[in-house]
Coordinates of C-alpha atoms in Angstrom, one line a residue:
Chain A
X1 CA 0.0 0.0 0.0
X2 CA 2.0 3.0 -1.3
X3 CA -0.6 5.7 -0.5
X4 CA -0.1 8.7 -2.7
X5 CA 2.8 8.7 -5.2
X6 CA 4.0 11.5 -7.4
X7 CA 6.4 11.7 -10.3
X8 CA 8.9 13.2 -10.9
X9 CA 10.5 14.2 -7.6
X10 CA 12.5 17.0 -9.1
X11 CA 12.2 18.9 -12.4
X12 CA 14.0 21.9 -14.0
X13 CA 12.2 23.6 -16.9
X14 CA 13.0 26.6 -19.0
X15 CA 10.4 29.4 -19.4
X16 CA 7.8 28.4 -21.9
X17 CA 8.4 24.6 -21.7
X18 CA 5.5 22.3 -20.8
X19 CA 5.3 19.4 -18.5
X20 CA 2.9 17.1 -16.7
X21 CA 3.1 16.1 -13.0
X22 CA 1.7 12.7 -12.3
X23 CA -0.1 11.6 -9.2
X24 CA -1.7 8.2 -8.2
X25 CA -3.3 6.9 -5.1
X26 CA -4.1 3.3 -4.1
X27 CA -6.5 4.0 -1.3
X28 CA -9.6 4.0 -3.4
X29 CA -10.4 7.6 -2.6
X30 CA -12.9 9.6 -4.5
X31 CA -11.3 13.0 -4.2
X32 CA -7.9 14.2 -5.3
X33 CA -6.2 17.6 -5.0
X34 CA -3.2 19.5 -6.3
X35 CA -1.5 22.1 -4.0
X36 CA 1.6 24.3 -4.4
X37 CA 3.7 25.2 -1.4
X38 CA 5.7 28.4 -1.3
X39 CA 7.7 29.8 1.6
X40 CA 5.6 31.8 4.1
X41 CA 2.3 31.0 2.2
X42 CA 1.5 27.5 3.4
X43 CA -0.2 25.3 0.8
X44 CA -2.6 26.7 -1.7
X45 CA -5.1 24.7 -3.7
X46 CA -4.6 24.7 -7.4
X47 CA -7.3 22.3 -8.6
X48 CA -9.3 19.5 -7.1
X49 CA -11.4 16.6 -8.3
X50 CA -14.3 15.7 -6.1
X51 CA -14.9 12.4 -8.0
X52 CA -13.9 10.7 -11.2
X53 CA -14.9 12.8 -14.1
X54 CA -15.1 16.1 -12.3
X55 CA -12.5 18.8 -11.8
X56 CA -12.8 22.3 -10.3
X57 CA -10.6 25.3 -9.8
X58 CA -9.0 26.1 -6.4
X59 CA -7.4 29.2 -5.2
X60 CA -4.6 29.6 -7.7
X61 CA -5.6 27.8 -11.0
X62 CA -4.1 30.2 -13.5
X63 CA -1.4 28.6 -15.7
X64 CA -2.4 25.1 -14.9
X65 CA -4.7 22.4 -16.2
X66 CA -5.7 19.0 -14.7
X67 CA -7.0 15.7 -15.9
X68 CA -8.7 13.1 -13.7
X69 CA -7.6 10.1 -15.8
X70 CA -9.4 7.5 -13.7
X71 CA -10.2 7.0 -10.0
X72 CA -6.6 6.5 -9.2
X73 CA -4.8 9.1 -11.2
X74 CA -4.9 12.9 -11.3
X75 CA -2.4 14.8 -13.4
X76 CA -1.3 18.5 -13.4
X77 CA -0.1 20.1 -16.5
X78 CA 1.8 23.3 -17.0
X79 CA 1.4 24.3 -20.7
X80 CA 3.9 27.2 -20.7
X81 CA 6.0 27.3 -17.6
X82 CA 6.8 30.6 -15.9
X83 CA 9.4 31.4 -13.2
X84 CA 6.4 32.2 -10.9
X85 CA 5.5 28.6 -11.0
X86 CA 8.7 27.6 -9.3
X87 CA 7.4 25.8 -6.2
X88 CA 6.9 22.4 -4.5
X89 CA 3.8 20.7 -5.7
X90 CA 1.8 18.2 -3.6
X91 CA -0.9 15.9 -4.6
X92 CA -3.4 14.7 -2.0
X93 CA -6.4 12.4 -1.8
X94 CA -9.3 11.9 0.5
X95 CA -12.5 10.0 1.0
X96 CA -14.8 12.9 1.7
X97 CA -17.9 11.5 3.1
X98 CA -20.3 12.8 5.7
X99 CA -18.2 16.0 6.1
X100 CA -15.0 14.2 7.2
X101 CA -12.2 15.3 5.0
X102 CA -8.8 13.9 6.1
X103 CA -6.4 14.4 3.2
X104 CA -3.3 12.2 2.6
X105 CA -0.4 13.7 0.9
X106 CA 2.2 12.6 -1.6
X107 CA 6.0 13.2 -1.3
X108 CA 5.9 16.3 -3.6
X109 CA 7.6 17.5 -6.8
X110 CA 10.1 20.2 -6.6
X111 CA 9.9 22.3 -9.7
X112 CA 12.3 25.0 -10.8
X113 CA 11.5 27.2 -13.8
X114 CA 14.4 29.2 -15.1
Chain B
X1 CA -13.6 33.8 2.2
X2 CA -12.3 31.8 5.1
X3 CA -8.8 32.4 6.3
X4 CA -6.5 30.6 8.7
X5 CA -3.9 32.5 10.8
X6 CA -0.9 31.0 12.5
X7 CA 0.5 33.4 15.0
X8 CA 4.2 32.6 14.8
X9 CA 6.3 32.0 11.7
X10 CA 9.4 30.8 13.5
X11 CA 9.8 29.3 17.0
X12 CA 13.1 28.3 18.5
X13 CA 13.2 26.4 21.8
X14 CA 15.3 24.0 23.7
X15 CA 14.7 20.3 24.3
X16 CA 12.2 19.6 27.1
X17 CA 10.6 23.0 26.7
X18 CA 6.9 23.2 26.2
X19 CA 5.4 24.2 22.8
X20 CA 2.2 25.9 22.0
X21 CA 1.4 27.0 18.5
X22 CA -1.6 29.2 17.8
X23 CA -4.1 28.9 15.1
X24 CA -7.2 31.0 14.4
X25 CA -9.7 30.7 11.6
X26 CA -12.4 33.1 10.3
X27 CA -15.4 30.9 9.6
X28 CA -18.3 30.8 12.1
X29 CA -20.0 27.6 11.1
X30 CA -19.1 24.0 11.4
X31 CA -15.5 23.1 10.6
X32 CA -13.1 20.2 10.5
X33 CA -9.7 21.2 11.9
X34 CA -6.3 19.6 11.3
X35 CA -2.7 20.0 12.3
X36 CA -0.2 18.6 9.8
X37 CA 3.6 18.3 10.3
X38 CA 6.3 18.5 7.6
X39 CA 9.7 17.1 8.6
X40 CA 12.7 18.4 6.6
X41 CA 12.5 17.1 3.1
X42 CA 9.4 15.1 3.7
X43 CA 5.7 15.4 2.8
X44 CA 2.9 16.5 5.1
X45 CA 1.7 14.0 7.7
X46 CA -1.3 14.3 9.9
X47 CA -0.7 15.1 13.5
X48 CA -4.2 15.2 14.7
X49 CA -7.7 16.2 13.7
X50 CA -11.0 17.5 15.1
X51 CA -14.3 16.6 13.6
X52 CA -16.7 16.7 16.6
X53 CA -17.0 15.7 20.2
X54 CA -14.4 16.3 22.9
X55 CA -12.7 19.6 22.1
X56 CA -9.3 18.3 23.5
X57 CA -7.8 16.1 20.8
X58 CA -4.8 13.9 21.2
X59 CA -2.6 13.1 18.3
X60 CA 0.6 11.2 17.5
X61 CA 4.0 11.8 19.2
X62 CA 2.5 13.4 22.3
X63 CA 0.8 16.3 20.6
X64 CA -2.6 17.6 21.5
X65 CA -4.8 20.4 20.4
X66 CA -7.8 22.2 21.9
X67 CA -10.7 23.5 19.9
X68 CA -12.2 26.6 21.5
X69 CA -15.3 27.4 19.3
X70 CA -15.9 30.8 21.0
X71 CA -12.4 31.9 20.1
X72 CA -12.3 30.3 16.6
X73 CA -9.0 28.7 17.7
X74 CA -7.3 25.3 17.5
X75 CA -4.0 25.6 19.3
X76 CA -1.4 22.9 19.2
X77 CA 0.5 21.9 22.3
X78 CA 3.3 19.5 23.4
X79 CA 4.5 19.5 27.1
X80 CA 8.1 18.6 26.3
X81 CA 9.6 18.8 22.9
X82 CA 12.5 16.7 21.5
X83 CA 15.1 17.5 18.9
X84 CA 13.1 15.3 16.4
X85 CA 10.1 17.7 16.6
X86 CA 12.1 20.1 14.5
X87 CA 9.7 20.6 11.5
X88 CA 7.2 22.9 10.0
X89 CA 3.7 22.8 11.4
X90 CA 0.5 23.7 9.5
X91 CA -3.0 24.3 10.7
X92 CA -5.7 23.6 8.2
X93 CA -9.5 24.2 8.3
X94 CA -12.3 22.7 6.2
X95 CA -15.3 24.9 6.5
X96 CA -18.4 22.7 5.8
X97 CA -20.2 24.8 3.3
X98 CA -21.3 24.2 -0.3
X99 CA -18.7 26.6 -1.6
X100 CA -15.8 25.2 0.4
X101 CA -16.7 21.6 -0.3
X102 CA -13.7 19.4 0.6
X103 CA -11.2 22.2 0.4
X104 CA -8.6 22.7 3.1
X105 CA -7.5 26.2 3.9
X106 CA -4.0 26.1 5.2
X107 CA -2.2 28.6 7.5
X108 CA 1.2 29.9 6.4
X109 CA 3.0 27.4 8.7
X110 CA 5.2 27.7 11.7
X111 CA 8.8 26.6 11.5
X112 CA 9.8 25.0 14.8
X113 CA 13.5 24.5 15.6
X114 CA 14.4 22.5 18.7
X115 CA 17.9 22.9 19.9
X116 CA 19.7 20.1 21.9

């Protein structure tokens, strides 16, 4: 039982390049999330998926797109990377039922955009 | 919009000292409350959570937190810290409204350094 896994662990991009961050969970959770973590700002929600087939914007969605490929996988795409997207990205999942939303986090992807 | 405020950005203390980290949130309705910890180079792990019931919640590694509804607070405490408690601590709130469905609002985090 691996929990939430993310690939890659590290990535360096040049401005304007594109890439996709992958996330998978094996806990059979319905809901999945993408956050970015920046110093002094905590974690901010980029996009989330309440269930397979649905996605919604979070607090900071500009410059990103997501795909909920199936129940297990939720990917985050940067179409044209910018230096402001240098950050650590965390994927999370939860079984949000009856108002109880404990989220489980992946190990993170450290992205640098030059 | 809801907000979460953590009072201290950096805390430095010696081993065996007591720790208290403040967390306040702005939403007046029903909430789920969480404290997460992030050890250096690692991902976030859940320390403890409050959904309902006893407002004094005990978590892992000797941590506890008290939910005071009238003060909109959920402060984290540990009576005696160890060097291994050096980490960043995040308070998070899920306000149970239609608009904030499933979304955790995080505080900015408190970096705790425990010196030997």
